[in-house]
mmCIF file of C-alpha atoms in Angstrom:
data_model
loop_
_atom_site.group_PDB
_atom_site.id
_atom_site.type_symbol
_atom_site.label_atom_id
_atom_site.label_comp_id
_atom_site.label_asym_id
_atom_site.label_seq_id
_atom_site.Cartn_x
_atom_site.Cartn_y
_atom_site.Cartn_z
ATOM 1 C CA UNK A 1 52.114 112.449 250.423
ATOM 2 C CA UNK A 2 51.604 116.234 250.414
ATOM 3 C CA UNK A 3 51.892 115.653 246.217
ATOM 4 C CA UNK A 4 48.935 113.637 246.480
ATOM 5 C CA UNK A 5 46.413 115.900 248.447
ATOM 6 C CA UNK A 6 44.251 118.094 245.867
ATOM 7 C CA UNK A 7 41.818 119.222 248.831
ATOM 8 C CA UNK A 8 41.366 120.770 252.080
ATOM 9 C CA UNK A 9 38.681 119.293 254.305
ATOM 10 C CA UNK A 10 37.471 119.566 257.321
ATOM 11 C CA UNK A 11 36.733 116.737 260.326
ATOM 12 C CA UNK A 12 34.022 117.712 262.734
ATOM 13 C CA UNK A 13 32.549 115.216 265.748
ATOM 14 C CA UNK A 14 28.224 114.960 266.541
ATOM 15 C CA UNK A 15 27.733 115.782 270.063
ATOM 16 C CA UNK A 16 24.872 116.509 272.227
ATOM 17 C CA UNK A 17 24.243 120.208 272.693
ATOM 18 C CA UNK A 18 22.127 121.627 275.736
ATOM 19 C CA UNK A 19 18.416 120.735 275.927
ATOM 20 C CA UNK A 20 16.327 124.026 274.939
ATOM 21 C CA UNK A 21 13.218 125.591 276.566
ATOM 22 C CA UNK A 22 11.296 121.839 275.784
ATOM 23 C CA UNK A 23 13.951 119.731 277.232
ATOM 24 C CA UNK A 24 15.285 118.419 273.149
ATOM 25 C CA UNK A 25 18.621 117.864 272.693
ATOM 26 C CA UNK A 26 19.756 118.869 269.294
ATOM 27 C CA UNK A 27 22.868 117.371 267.814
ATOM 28 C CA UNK A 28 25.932 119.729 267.342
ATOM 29 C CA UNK A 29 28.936 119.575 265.180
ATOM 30 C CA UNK A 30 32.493 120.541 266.562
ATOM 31 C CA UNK A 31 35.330 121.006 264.699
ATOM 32 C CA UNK A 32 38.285 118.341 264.994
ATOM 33 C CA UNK A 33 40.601 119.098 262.678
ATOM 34 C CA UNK A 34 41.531 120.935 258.886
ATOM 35 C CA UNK A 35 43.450 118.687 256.522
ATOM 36 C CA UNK A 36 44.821 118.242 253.609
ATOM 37 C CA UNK A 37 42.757 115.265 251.353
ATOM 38 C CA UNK A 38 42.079 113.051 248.331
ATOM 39 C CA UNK A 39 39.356 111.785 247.036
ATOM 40 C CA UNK A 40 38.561 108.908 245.465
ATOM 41 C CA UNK A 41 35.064 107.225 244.009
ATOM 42 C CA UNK A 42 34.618 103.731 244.881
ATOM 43 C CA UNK A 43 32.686 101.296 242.876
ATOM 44 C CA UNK A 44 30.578 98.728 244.344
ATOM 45 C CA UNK A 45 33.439 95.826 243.903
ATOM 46 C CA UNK A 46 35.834 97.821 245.714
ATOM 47 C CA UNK A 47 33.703 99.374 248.692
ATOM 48 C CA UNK A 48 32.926 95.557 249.230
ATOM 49 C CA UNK A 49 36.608 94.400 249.009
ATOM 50 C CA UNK A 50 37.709 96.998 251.102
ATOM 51 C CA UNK A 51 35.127 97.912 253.845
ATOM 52 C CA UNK A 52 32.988 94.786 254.125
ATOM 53 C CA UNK A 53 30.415 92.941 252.413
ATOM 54 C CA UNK A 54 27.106 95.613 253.411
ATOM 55 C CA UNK A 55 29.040 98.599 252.418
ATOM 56 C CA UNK A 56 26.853 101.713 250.347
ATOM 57 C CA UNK A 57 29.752 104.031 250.225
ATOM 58 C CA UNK A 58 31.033 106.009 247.189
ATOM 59 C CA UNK A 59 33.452 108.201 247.878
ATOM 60 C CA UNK A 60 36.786 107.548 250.071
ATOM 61 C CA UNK A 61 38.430 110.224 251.530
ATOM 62 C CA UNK A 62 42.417 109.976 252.323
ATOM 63 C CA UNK A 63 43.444 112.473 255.336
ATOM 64 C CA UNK A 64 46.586 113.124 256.920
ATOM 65 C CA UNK A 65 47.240 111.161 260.235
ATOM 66 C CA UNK A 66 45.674 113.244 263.260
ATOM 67 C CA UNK A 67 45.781 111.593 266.760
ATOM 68 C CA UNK A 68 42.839 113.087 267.697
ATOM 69 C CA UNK A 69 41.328 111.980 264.683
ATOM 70 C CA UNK A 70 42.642 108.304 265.599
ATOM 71 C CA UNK A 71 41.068 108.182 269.015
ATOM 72 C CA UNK A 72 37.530 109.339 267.964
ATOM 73 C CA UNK A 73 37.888 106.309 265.317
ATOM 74 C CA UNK A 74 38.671 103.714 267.847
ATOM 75 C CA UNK A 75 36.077 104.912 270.697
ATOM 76 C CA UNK A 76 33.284 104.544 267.818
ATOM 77 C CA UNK A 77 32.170 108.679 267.987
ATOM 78 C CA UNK A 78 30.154 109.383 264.916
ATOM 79 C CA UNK A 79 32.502 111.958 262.301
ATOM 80 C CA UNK A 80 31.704 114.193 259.513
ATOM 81 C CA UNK A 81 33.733 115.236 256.391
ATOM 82 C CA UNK A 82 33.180 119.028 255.396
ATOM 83 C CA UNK A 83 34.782 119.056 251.541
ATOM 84 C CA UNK A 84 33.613 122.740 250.114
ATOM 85 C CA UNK A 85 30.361 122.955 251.820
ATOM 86 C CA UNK A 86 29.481 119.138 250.859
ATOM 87 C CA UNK A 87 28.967 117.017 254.446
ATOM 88 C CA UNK A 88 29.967 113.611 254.174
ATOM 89 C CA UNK A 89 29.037 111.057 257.132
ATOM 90 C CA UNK A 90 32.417 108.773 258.108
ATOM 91 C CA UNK A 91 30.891 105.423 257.897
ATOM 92 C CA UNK A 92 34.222 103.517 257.845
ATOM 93 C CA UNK A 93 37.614 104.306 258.557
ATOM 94 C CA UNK A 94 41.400 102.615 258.161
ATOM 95 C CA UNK A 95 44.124 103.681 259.483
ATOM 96 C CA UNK A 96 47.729 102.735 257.245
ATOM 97 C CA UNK A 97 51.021 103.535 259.573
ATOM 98 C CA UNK A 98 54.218 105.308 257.945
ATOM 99 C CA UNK A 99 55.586 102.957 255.690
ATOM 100 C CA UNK A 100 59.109 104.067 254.184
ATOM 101 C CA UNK A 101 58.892 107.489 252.260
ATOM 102 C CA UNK A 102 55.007 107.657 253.496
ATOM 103 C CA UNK A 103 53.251 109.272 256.061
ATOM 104 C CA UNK A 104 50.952 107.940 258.118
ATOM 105 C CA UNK A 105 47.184 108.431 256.909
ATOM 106 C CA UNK A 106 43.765 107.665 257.443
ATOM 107 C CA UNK A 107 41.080 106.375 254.599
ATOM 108 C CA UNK A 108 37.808 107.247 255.344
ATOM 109 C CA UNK A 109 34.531 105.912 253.208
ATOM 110 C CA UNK A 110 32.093 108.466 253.572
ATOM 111 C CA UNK A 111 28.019 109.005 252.264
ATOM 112 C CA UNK A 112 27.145 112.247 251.726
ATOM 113 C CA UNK A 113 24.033 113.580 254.144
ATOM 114 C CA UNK A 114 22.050 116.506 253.813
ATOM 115 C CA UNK A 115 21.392 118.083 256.904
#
């Protein structure tokens, strides 16, 4: 798969930081993981046939397999794509096993955010 990857992104996680001087929490990023990536644009037929019927995504991101990565999928925590200073939101995520000659990955269809 390592033919495939064109990019190197980053995965960070939203958390809750400390409360300032006024008691607000602000949101913080922390970093998960650097990995190697492809992207892909989606149109509207194949967001749909791939990630649901009420999909907006665009863009699909390909990572390589990162357990860590895994887990935050499956306990729902809300993930963020860093692709040269462009932040993409995770809004849905697959997860394809090794199969043969390939390595295990993880899809991820993404919106970008401005923050």
């Amino acid at each position: 798969m390592d033919l495939f990857y064109n990019k190197q992104v980053s995965v960070y996680v939203q958390e809750n930081g400390e409360p300032n001087d006024l008691g607000i929490i602000s949101p913080v990023m922390t970093h998960v993981a650097d990995s190697k990536a492809v992207s892909n644009p989606l149109n509207a037929q194949q967001a749909k046939d791939k990630y649901g019927l009420n999909t907006t995504m665009s863009v699909e991101y390909t990572i390589e397999y990162f357990e860590d990565v895994y887990q935050l999928i499956c306990t729902g925590q809300l993930l963020f794509i860093v692709d040269n200073g462009i932040i993409f939101k995770v809004e849905s995520a697959n997860v394809y096993e090794e199969f043969y000659v390939l390595d295990a990955c993880i899809s991820l269809a993404v919106t970008r955010v401005d923050m």
